[in-house]
Coordinates of C-alpha atoms in Angstrom, one line a residue:
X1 CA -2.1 16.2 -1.8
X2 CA -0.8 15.7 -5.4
X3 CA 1.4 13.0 -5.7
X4 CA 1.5 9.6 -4.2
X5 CA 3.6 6.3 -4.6
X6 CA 2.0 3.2 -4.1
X7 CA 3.4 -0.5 -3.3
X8 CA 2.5 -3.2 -1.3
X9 CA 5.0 -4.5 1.6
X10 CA 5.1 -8.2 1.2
X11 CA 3.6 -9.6 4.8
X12 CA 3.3 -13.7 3.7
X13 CA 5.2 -14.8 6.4
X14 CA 2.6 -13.5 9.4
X15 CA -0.4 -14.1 7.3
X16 CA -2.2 -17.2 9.8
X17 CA -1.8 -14.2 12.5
X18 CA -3.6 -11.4 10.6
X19 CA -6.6 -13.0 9.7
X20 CA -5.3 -14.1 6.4
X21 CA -4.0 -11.1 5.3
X22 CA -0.6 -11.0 3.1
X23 CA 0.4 -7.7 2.1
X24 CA -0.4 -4.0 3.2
X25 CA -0.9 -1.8 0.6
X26 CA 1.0 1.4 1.6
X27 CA 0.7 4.9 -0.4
X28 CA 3.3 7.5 0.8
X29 CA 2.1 11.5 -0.1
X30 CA 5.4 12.5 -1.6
X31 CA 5.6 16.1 -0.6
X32 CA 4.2 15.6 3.2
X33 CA 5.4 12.2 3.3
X34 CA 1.9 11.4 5.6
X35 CA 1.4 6.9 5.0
X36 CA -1.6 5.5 4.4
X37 CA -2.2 1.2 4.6
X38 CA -4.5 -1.0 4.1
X39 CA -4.2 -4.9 4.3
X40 CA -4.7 -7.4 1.3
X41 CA -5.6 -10.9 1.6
X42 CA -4.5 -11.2 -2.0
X43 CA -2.9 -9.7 -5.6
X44 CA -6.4 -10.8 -7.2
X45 CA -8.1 -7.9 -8.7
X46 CA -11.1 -8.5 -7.1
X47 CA -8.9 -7.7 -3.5
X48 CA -7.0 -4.9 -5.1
X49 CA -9.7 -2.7 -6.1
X50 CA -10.8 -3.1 -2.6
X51 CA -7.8 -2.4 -1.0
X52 CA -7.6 0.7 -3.7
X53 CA -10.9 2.3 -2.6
X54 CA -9.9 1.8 1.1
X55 CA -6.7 3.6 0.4
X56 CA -8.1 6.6 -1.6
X57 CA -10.6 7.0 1.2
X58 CA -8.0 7.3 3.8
X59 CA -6.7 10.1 2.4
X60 CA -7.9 13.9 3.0
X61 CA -7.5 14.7 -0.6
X62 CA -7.9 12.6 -4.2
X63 CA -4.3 12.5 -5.6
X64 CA -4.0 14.2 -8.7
X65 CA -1.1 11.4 -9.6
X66 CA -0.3 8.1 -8.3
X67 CA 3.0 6.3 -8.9
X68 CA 3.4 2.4 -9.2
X69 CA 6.3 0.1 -9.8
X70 CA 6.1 -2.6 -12.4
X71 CA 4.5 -4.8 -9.8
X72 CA 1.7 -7.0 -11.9
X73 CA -0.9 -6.0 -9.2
X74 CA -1.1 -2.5 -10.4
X75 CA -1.7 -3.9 -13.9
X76 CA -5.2 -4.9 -13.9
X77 CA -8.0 -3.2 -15.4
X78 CA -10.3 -2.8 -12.3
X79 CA -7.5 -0.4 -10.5
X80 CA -7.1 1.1 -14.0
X81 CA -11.1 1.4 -13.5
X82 CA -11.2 3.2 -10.6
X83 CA -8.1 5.4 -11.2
X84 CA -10.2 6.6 -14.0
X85 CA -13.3 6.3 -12.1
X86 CA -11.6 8.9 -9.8
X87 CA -9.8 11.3 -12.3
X88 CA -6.4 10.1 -11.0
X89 CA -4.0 9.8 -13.1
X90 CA -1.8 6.7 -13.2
X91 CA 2.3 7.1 -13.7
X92 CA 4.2 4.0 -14.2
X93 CA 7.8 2.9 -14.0
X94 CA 9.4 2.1 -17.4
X95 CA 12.1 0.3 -16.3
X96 CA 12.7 -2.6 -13.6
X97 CA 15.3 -0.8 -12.1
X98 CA 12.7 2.2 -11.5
X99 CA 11.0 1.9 -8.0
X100 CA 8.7 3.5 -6.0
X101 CA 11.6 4.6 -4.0
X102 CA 9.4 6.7 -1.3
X103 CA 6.8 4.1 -0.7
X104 CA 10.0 1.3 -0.4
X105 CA 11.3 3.1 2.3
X106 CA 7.7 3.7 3.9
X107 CA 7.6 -0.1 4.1
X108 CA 10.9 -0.2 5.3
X109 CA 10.0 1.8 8.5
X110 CA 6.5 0.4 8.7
X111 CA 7.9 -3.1 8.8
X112 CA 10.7 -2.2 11.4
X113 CA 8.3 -0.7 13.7
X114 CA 5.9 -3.8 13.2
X115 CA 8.5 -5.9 14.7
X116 CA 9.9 -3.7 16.9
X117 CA 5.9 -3.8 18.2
X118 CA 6.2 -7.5 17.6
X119 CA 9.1 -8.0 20.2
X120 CA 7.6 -5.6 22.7
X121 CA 4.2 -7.1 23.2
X122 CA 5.0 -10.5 22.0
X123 CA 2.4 -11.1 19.4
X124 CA 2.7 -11.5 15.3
X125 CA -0.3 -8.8 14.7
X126 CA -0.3 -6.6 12.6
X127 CA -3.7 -5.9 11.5
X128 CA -5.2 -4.5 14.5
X129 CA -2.5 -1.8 14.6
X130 CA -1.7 -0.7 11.2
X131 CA -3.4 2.5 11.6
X132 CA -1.4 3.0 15.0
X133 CA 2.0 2.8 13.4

């Protein structure tokens, strides 16, 4: 695994369901295109770092690279921390327009099989089956 994009699918709607959770964090391997997620309670850094560590332990391998949007969550010194921390080294978009484009159309399909799981078995959640979808 070399490359990864990260972003965090915005979840705020569901959040009373999920045992407060707001937002999964989703990394996408570019090349394999294998997902990884982790729920957030929060954009705090204290929550992100978390959420980070959980993430980087999913994987099989330590990215060489991660990817990020703009996104003020990424910002923070304690991911920039632990990317170091790690030897992972952080890439970052320079424009607004620039996106994370494979990890925004992870969350895409994540969220449409959420609800799709949603209608099926008539319940709002998510937590309990992140790692099944």
């Amino acid at each position: 695994m070399t490359d990864v994009q990260v972003d965090l699918a915005d979840m705020q709607a569901l959040s009373r369901h999920n045992k407060g959770n707001k937002y999964i964090l989703l990394g996408v391997d570019v090349l394999s295109k294998r997902l990884f997620g982790v729920p957030v309670k929060s954009k705090s850094s204290k929550d992100m770092l978390e959420a980070f560590k959980q993430l980087i332990g999913q994987m099989p391998m330590k990215p060489h690279r991660i990817f990020f949007d703009k996104g003020l969550e990424f910002k923070n010194k304690t991911v920039k921390d632990i990317l170091t921390q790690e030897e992972i080294q952080k890439l970052e978009a320079t424009h607004s327009t620039v996106k994370a484009a494979v990890a925004e159309r992870a969350i895409r399909n994540v969220k449409q099989r959420l609800y799709r799981y949603f209608a099926q078995n008539k319940s709002l959640n998510w937590v309990d089956i992140l790692e099944k979808i």
